[in-house]
XYZ file of C-alpha atoms in Angstrom:
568
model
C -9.619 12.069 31.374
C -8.098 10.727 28.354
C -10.022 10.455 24.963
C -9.439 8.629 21.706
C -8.236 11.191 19.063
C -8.031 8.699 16.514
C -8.855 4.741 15.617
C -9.365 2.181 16.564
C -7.703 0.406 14.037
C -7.885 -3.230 13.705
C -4.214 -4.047 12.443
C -2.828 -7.713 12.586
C -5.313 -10.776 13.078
C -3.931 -14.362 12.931
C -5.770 -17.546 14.680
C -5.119 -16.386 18.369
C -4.166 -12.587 18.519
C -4.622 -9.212 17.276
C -3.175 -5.980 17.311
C -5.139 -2.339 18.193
C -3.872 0.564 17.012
C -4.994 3.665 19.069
C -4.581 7.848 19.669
C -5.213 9.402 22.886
C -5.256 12.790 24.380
C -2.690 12.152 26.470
C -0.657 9.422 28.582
C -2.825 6.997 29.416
C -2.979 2.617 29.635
C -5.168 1.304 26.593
C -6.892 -1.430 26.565
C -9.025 -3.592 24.348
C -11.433 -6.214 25.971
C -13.340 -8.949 24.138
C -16.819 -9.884 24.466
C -15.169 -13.695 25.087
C -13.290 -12.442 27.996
C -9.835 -11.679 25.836
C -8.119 -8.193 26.031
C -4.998 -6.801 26.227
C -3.336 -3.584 27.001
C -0.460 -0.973 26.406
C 0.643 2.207 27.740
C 0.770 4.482 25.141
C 3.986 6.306 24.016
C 4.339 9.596 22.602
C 5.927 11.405 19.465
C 5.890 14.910 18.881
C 3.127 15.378 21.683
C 0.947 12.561 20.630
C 0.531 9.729 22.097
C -0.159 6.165 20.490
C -0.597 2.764 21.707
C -0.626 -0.438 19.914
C -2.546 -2.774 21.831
C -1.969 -6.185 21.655
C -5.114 -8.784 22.103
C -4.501 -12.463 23.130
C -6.248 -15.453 23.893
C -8.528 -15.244 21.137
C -9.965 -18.253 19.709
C -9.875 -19.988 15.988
C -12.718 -19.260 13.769
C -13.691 -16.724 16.293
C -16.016 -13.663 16.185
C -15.701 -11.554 19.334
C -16.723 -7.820 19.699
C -14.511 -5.445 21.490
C -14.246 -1.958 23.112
C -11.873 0.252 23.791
C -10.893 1.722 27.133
C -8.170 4.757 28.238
C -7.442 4.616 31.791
C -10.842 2.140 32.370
C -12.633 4.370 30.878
C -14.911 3.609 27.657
C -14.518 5.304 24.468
C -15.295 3.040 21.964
C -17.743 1.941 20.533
C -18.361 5.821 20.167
C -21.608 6.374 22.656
C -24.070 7.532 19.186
C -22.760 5.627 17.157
C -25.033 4.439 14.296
C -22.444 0.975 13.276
C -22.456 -2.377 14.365
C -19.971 -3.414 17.207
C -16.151 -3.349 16.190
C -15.476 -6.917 16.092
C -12.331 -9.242 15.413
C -12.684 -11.857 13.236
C -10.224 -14.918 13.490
C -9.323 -17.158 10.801
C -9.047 -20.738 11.205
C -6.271 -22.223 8.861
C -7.363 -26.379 9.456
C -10.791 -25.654 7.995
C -10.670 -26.270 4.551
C -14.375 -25.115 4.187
C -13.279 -21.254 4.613
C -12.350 -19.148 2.125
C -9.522 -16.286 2.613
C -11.288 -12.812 1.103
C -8.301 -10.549 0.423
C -9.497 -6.829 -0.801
C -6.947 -4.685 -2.092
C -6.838 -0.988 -3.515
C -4.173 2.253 -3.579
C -4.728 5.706 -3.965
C -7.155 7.572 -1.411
C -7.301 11.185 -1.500
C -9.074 12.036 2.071
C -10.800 15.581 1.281
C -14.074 15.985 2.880
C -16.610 16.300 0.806
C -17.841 20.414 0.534
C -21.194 21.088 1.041
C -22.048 17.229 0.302
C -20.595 17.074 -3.191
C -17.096 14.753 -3.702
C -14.966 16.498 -6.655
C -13.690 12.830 -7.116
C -17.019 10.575 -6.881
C -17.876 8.122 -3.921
C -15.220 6.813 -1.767
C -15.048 2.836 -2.230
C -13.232 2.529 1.037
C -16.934 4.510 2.664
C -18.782 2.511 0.052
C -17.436 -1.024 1.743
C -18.211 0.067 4.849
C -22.214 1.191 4.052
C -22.505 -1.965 2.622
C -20.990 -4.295 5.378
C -22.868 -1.701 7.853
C -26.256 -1.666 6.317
C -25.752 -6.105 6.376
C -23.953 -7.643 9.700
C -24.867 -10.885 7.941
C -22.568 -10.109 5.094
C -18.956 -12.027 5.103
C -16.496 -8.596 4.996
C -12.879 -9.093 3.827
C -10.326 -11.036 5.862
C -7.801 -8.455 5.411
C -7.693 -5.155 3.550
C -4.326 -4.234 1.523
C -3.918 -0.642 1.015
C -0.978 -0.437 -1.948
C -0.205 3.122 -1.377
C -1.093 6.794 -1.156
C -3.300 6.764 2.025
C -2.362 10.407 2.416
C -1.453 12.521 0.025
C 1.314 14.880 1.867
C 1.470 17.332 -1.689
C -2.309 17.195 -2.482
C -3.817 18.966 0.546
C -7.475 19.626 0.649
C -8.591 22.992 0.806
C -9.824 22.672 4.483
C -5.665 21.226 5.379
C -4.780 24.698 3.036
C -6.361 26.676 5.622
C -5.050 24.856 8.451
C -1.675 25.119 7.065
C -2.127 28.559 6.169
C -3.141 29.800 9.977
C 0.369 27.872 10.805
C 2.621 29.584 8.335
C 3.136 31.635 5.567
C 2.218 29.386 2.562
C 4.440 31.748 0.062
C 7.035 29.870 1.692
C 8.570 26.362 0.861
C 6.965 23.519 0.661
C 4.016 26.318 0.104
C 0.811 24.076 0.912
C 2.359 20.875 0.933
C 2.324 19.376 4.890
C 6.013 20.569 6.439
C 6.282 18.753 9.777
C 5.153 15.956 11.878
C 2.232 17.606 13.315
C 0.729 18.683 9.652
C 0.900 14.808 8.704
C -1.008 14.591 11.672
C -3.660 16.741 10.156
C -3.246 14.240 6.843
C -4.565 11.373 9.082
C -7.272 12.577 11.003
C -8.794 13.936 7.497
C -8.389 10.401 5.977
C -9.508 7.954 9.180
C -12.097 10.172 11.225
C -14.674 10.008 8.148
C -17.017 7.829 10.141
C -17.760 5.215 7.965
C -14.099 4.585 6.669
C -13.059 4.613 10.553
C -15.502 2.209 11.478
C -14.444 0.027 8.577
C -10.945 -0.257 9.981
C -11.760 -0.706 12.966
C -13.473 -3.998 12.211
C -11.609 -5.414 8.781
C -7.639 -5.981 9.409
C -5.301 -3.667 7.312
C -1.902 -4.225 5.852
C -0.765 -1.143 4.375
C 2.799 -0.249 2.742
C 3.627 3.291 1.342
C 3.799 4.690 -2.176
C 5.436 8.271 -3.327
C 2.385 10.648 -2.517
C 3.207 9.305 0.782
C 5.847 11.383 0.886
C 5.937 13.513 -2.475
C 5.124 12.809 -5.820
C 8.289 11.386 -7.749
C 10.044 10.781 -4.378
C 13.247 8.832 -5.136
C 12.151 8.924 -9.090
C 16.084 9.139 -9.976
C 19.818 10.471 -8.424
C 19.565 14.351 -9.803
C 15.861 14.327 -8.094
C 16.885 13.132 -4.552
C 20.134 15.871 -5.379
C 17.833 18.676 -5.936
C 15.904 17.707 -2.726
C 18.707 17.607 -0.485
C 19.673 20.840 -1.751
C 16.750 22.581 -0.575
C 16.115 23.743 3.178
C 12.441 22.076 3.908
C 13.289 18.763 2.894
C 14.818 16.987 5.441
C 12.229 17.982 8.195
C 9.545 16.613 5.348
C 11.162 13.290 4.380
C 12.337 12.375 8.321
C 8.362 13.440 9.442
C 7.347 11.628 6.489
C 9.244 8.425 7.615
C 8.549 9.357 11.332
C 4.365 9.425 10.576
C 4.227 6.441 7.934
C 6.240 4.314 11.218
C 3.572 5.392 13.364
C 0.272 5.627 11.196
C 0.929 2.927 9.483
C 4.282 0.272 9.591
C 3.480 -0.513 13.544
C 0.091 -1.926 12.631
C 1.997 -4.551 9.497
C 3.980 -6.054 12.234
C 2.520 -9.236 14.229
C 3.178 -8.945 18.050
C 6.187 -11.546 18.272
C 7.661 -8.954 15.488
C 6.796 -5.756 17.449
C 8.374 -7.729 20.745
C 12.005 -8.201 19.021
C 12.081 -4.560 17.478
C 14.752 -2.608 18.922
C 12.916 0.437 17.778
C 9.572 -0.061 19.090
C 11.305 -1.549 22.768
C 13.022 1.527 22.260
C 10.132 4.491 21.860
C 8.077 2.827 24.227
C 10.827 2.672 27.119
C 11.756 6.537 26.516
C 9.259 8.920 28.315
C 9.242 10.960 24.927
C 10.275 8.754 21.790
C 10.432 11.476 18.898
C 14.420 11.761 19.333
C 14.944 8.018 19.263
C 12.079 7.585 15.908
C 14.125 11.107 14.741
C 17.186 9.302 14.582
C 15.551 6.168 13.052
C 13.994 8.450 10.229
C 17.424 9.629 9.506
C 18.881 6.187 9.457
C 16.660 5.039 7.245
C 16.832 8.245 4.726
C 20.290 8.235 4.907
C 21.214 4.552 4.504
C 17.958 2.696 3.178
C 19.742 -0.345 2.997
C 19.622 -0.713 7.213
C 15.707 -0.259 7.220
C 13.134 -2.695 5.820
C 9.740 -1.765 5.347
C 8.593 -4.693 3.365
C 7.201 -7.770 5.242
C 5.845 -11.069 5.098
C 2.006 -12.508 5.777
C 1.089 -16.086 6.076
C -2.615 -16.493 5.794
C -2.550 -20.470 6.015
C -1.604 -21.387 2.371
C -1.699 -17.902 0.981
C 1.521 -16.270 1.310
C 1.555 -11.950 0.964
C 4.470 -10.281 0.078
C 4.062 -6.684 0.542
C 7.509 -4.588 -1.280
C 8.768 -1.447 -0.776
C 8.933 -0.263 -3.848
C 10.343 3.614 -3.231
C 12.820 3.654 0.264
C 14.446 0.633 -1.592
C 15.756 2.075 -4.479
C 19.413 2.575 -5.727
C 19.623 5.173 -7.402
C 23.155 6.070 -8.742
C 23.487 6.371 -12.248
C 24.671 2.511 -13.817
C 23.408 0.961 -10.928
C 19.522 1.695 -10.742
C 17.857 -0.546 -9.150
C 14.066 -0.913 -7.725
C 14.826 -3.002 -4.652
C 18.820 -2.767 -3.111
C 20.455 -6.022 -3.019
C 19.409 -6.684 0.654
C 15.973 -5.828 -0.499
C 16.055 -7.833 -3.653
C 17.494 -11.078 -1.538
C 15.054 -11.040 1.273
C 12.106 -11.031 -1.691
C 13.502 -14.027 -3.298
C 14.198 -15.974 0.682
C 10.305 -14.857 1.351
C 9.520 -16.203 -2.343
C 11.163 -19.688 -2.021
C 11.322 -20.418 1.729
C 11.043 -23.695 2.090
C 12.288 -24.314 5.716
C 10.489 -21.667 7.594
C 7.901 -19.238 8.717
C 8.815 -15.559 9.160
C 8.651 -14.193 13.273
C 5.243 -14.185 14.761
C 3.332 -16.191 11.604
C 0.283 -18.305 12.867
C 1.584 -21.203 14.278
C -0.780 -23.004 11.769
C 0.872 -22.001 9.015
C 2.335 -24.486 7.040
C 6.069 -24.071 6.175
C 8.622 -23.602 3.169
C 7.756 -23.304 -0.713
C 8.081 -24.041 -3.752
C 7.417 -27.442 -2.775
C 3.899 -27.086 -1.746
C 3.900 -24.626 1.214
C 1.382 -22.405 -0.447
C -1.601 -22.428 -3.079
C -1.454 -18.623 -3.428
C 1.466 -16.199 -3.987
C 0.645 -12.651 -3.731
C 2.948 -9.856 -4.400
C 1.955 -6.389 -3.021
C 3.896 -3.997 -4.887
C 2.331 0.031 -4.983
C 3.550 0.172 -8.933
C 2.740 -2.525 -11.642
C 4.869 -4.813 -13.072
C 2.785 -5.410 -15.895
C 1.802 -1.981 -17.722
C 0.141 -1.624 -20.818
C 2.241 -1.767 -23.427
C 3.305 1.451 -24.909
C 3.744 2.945 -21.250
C 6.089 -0.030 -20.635
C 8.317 1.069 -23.803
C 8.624 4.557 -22.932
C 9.965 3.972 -19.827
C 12.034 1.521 -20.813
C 13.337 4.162 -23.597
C 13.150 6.966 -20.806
C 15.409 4.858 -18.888
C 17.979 4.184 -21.650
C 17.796 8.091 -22.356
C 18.564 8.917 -19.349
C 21.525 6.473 -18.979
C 22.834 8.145 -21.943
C 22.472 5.326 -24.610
C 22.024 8.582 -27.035
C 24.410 11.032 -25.792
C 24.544 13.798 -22.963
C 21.319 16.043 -24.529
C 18.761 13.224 -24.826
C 20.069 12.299 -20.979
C 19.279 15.688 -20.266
C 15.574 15.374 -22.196
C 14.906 12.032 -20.447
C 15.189 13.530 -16.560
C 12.614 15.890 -17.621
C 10.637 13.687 -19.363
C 10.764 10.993 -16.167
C 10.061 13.755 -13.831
C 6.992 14.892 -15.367
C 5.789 11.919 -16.678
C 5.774 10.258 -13.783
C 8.405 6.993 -15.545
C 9.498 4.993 -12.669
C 7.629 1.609 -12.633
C 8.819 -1.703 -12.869
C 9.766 -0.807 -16.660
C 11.914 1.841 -16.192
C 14.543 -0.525 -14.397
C 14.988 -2.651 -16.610
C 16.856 -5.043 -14.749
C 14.746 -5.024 -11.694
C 11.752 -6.055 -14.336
C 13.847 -8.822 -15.667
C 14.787 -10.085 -12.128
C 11.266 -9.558 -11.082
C 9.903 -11.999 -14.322
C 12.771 -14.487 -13.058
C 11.269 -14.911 -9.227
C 8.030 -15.148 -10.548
C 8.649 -17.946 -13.143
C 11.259 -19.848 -10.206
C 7.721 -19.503 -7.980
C 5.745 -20.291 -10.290
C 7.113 -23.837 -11.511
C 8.132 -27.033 -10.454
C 6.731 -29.533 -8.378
C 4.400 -28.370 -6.028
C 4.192 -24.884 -7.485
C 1.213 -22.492 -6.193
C -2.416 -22.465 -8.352
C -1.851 -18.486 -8.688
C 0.632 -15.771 -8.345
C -0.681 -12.694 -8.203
C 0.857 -9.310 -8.275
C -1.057 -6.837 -6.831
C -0.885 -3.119 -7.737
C -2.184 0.273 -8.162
C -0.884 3.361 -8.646
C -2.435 3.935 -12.156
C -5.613 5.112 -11.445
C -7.967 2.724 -13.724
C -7.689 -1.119 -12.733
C -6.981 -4.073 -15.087
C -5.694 -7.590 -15.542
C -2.620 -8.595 -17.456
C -0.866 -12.136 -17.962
C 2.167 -12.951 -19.594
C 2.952 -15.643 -21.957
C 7.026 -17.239 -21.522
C 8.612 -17.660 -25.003
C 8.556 -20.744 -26.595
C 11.132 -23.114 -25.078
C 11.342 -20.996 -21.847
C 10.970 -22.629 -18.959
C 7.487 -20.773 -17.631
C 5.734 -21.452 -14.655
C 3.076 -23.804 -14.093
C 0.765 -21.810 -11.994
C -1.291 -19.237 -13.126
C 0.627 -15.944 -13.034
C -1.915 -12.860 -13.065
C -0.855 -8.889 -13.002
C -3.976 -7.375 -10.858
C -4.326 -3.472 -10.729
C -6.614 -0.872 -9.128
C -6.724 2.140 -8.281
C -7.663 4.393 -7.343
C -9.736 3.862 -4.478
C -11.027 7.684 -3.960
C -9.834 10.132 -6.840
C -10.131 10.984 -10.152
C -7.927 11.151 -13.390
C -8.026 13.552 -15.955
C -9.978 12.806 -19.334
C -6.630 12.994 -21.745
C -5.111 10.537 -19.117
C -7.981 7.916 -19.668
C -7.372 8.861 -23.269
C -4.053 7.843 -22.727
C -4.437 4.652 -20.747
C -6.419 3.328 -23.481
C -4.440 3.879 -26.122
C -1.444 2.434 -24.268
C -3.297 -0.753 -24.541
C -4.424 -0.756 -27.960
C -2.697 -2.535 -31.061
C -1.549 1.055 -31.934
C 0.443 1.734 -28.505
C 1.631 -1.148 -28.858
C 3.306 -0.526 -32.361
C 4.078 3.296 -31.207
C 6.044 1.191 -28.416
C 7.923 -0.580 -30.028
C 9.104 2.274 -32.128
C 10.388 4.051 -28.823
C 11.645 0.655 -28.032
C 13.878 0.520 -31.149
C 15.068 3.975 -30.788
C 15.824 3.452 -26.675
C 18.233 -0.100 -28.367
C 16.135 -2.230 -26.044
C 16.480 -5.756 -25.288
C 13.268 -7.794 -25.753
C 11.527 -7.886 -22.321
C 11.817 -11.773 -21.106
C 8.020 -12.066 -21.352
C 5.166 -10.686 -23.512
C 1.615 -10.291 -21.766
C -2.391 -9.266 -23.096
C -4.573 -7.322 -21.165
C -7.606 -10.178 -20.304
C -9.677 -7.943 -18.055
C -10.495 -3.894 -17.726
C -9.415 -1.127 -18.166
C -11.819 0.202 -15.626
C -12.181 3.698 -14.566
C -13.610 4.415 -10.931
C -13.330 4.694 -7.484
C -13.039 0.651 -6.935
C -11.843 -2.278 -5.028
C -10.147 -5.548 -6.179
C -11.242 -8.543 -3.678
C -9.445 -12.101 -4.113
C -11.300 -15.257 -2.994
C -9.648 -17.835 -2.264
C -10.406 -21.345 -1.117
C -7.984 -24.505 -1.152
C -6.539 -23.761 -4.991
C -9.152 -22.355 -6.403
C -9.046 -18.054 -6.632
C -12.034 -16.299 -7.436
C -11.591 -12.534 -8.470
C -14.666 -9.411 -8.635
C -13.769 -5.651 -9.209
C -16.025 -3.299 -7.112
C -16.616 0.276 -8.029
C -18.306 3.150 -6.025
C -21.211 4.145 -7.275
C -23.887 7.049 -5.949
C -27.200 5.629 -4.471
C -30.587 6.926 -3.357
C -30.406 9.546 -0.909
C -26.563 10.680 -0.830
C -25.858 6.847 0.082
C -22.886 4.998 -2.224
C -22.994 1.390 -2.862
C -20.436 -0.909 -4.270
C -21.488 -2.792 -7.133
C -19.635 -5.579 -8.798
C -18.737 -4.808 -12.040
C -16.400 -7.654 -13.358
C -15.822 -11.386 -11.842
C -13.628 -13.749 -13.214
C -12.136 -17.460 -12.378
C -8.264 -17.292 -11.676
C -7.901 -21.132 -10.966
C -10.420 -24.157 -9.784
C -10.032 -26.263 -6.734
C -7.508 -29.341 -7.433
């Protein structure tokens, strides 16, 4: 008999469908049946020995709550037969009804350890937090969709529990030491993150959009040309970056994609149709790492008159020295069609969704993008001067300095391509203005580990937009940062950085960035959750941290609210 290893998770929800995202034991038909007679069903297909369906759920209703199970071979294995939570349920949205707000919750950075002997190195998990809450109150209105910017497993962090599991597999003296290797170790890096019962109850009942960010994969992966060099050169990397890609497909891409999407992709048709698809998702891994241009990652959500963005913000980089770029130039052209389609919907949007901007297709842009556009201020110089460094504005030795200074440092946001920031600015202003521009565009980040809010001012007599253009960070949602880091952080942001920057600035012969910005909310440090409310064209925004309650419980509590824009 076949039982569920892993999920459910509750992936793509739009007026009339759904997607499922399952693990089984073995090769088996799943299937996902509605309390309002709708269901659906896959046979699974397998990868490295493990076997995964997506299940996709039709027939469902507008403005619908319906709860579901789970079956393998007709057999029921979810709801979980003890299982303290309310029914899994899928929750519809219903574009036409102006009376509904769209509740977007968004967050990076989740370091899965277990908890030893009840004590968290790294404080309450908000992601466990949300789901105690929402648990503890079925009345309670959860998110409509959860955004997770990055970091859901951390493939060079392991916990001491993966250590040991790693260890039993292999000599850890030997490269990547106790870093995950292969396929089946991210495995491992999964179950540790989504079998904590509350978090796996959570996603199995809020929808999840989810892109990747370096940890991912490794910390500083694709950080600059020499890096990716050094990589190659080694003799564990290529089985870490294709299981890397192979795992993050799997885990975590299948469940972005809306069903019309997942019925036109040649690689899905493909692993499905193949009684064993690791060769054929091998051989897409290697595409992808060896010509990132051919593979997208990023994609397109319409929620009604919300339009989310989410970026690949590491597979997408050029890297050759002259040329660095964040985003290729396929990349970089299907973010600005996305930004200012005004003709159509992307493949498998709700058929509610109104079509085509910037002439009024949308009240709300948001821009998922793992690392910040907007930084604080003296951390945007450096990298800025890091990146002329290491271009050699200052001669072969302080190119030399700069690699080691990125590398360590971790300089490779926004600001350290300079162009790409400049390019970025551009979009948002073009989205921004006009007639019929959006009420907000948002950029949402994380990365950083504290969370903030940053807006930029246009120069006098430049043309800036008209909506209200908002930087929102946070992160992380389960770890910690170091003291001297906070320390840091801080002082980036203070009138001080800000002169210190402009110093490195000077020395780096920078241009003056197309837009200045002030930090209007934050910084907050915290396990915590950003949550976006948005109604017609007004956009209500609350930060939500972790906190430890009575009894070994957590609780969320709100810690800052603010107005983004009012109904008009």
């Amino acid at each position: 008999m076949a039982e569920l290893r892993l999920g459910p998770l509750l992936r793509y929800v739009d007026e009339s469908s759904a997607t499922v995202w399952v693990e089984a034991s073995r090769p088996c038909t799943a299937e996902v049946r509605c309390t309002d007679g709708s269901s659906g069903r896959a046979h699974t297909f397998q990868i490295c020995g493990h076997h995964y369906a997506l299940v996709p759920v039709t027939g469902l209703a507008p403005g619908s709550a319906t709860a579901y199970e789970v079956l393998l071979d007709g057999a029921r294995v979810w709801p979980l037969a003890d299982s303290p939570f309310p029914p899994s349920v899928i929750r519809t949205p219903a574009y036409d009804d102006p009376a509904r707000p769209l509740r977007v919750a968004f967050g990076s950075c989740r370091w899965a350890a277990p908890p030893a002997g009840g004590h968290d190195p790294v404080g309450p998990d908000a992601l466990g937090a949300l789901a105690g809450q929402l648990a503890a109150a079925p009345g309670a209105e959860p998110p409509d969709v959860l955004l997770l910017l990055g970091d859901q497993v951390y493939a060079d962090e392991t916990s001491p529990a993966t250590r040991r599991y790693l260890g039993a597999r292999r000599d850890l003296r030997d490269p990547p030491g106790p870093q995950v290797a292969d396929y089946e170790e991210y495995t491992r890096l999964y179950y540790e993150s989504w079998l904590h019962p509350e978090v796996r109850w959570l996603l199995s009942t809020v929808p999840s959009c989810m892109i990747f960010d370096d940890h991912d994969v490794i910390d500083d992966w694709n950080t600059s040309a020499a890096w990716l060099a050094e990589m190659r050169a080694t003799d564990w990397w290529n089985e870490r970056i294709l299981s890397g890609l192979m795992s993050y497909w799997v885990h975590q891409h299948l469940g972005n994609l809306s069903p019309a999407e997942l019925a036109a992709d040649p690689v899905y048709a493909e692993v499905c149709a193949d009684p064993d698809g690791t060769d054929p998702l091998r051989e897409f891994a290697a595409r992808a790492d060896a010509d990132p241009p051919s593979v997208r990652w990023s994609y397109r959500r319409d929620f009604g008159r919300v339009r989310l963005l989410m970026v690949d913000t590491r597979a997408a980089r050029v890297l050759a020295d002259g040329e660095r770029s964040m985003l290729d130039e396929r990349e970089a052209g299907w973010l600005r069609e996305q930004v200012l389609d005004s003709s159509s919907t992307p493949a498998g949007a709700p058929s509610g969704t109104p079509a085509g901007a910037p002439s009024g297709a949308y009240d709300h842009l948001l821009i998922g993008t793992s690392l910040p556009w907007l930084l604080p201020h003296l951390v945007h110089d450096v990298e800025g001067w890091n990146a002329a460094m290491c271009r050699g504005e200052r001669g072969a030795r302080w190119a030399g300095f700069g690699e080691q200074v990125r590398r360590r440092a971790d300089l490779e946001h926004w600001a350290a391509f300079p162009t790409s920031f400049d390019a970025l600015t551009a979009l948002i202003a073009e989205a921004g203005g006009g007639a019929g521009a959006p009420a907000t565009v948002c950029v949402l980040s994380g990365d950083v580990h504290h969370a903030y809010v940053a807006e930029p001012t246009w120069p006098a007599g430049a043309r800036g937009p008209a909506a209200r253009v908002v930087q929102l960070t946070c992160s992380p949602v389960h770890n910690s940062i170091p003291g001297v880091m906070k320390a840091g952080f801080r002082l980036g942001w203070s009138r001080f950085g800000r002169a210190l920057g402009r110093r490195f600035a000077r020395h780096g012969r920078l241009a003056t960035p197309p837009v200045s910005w002030r930090r209007t909310g934050g910084p907050w440090f915290g396990n915590q959750l950003m949550t976006l409310t948005m109604r017609g064209r007004a956009a209500r925004l609350q930060l939500h941290q972790a906190r430890a309650a009575r009894e070994g419980a957590t609780e969320l509590r709100e810690t800052a609210e603010s107005v983004l824009s009012e109904p008009g």
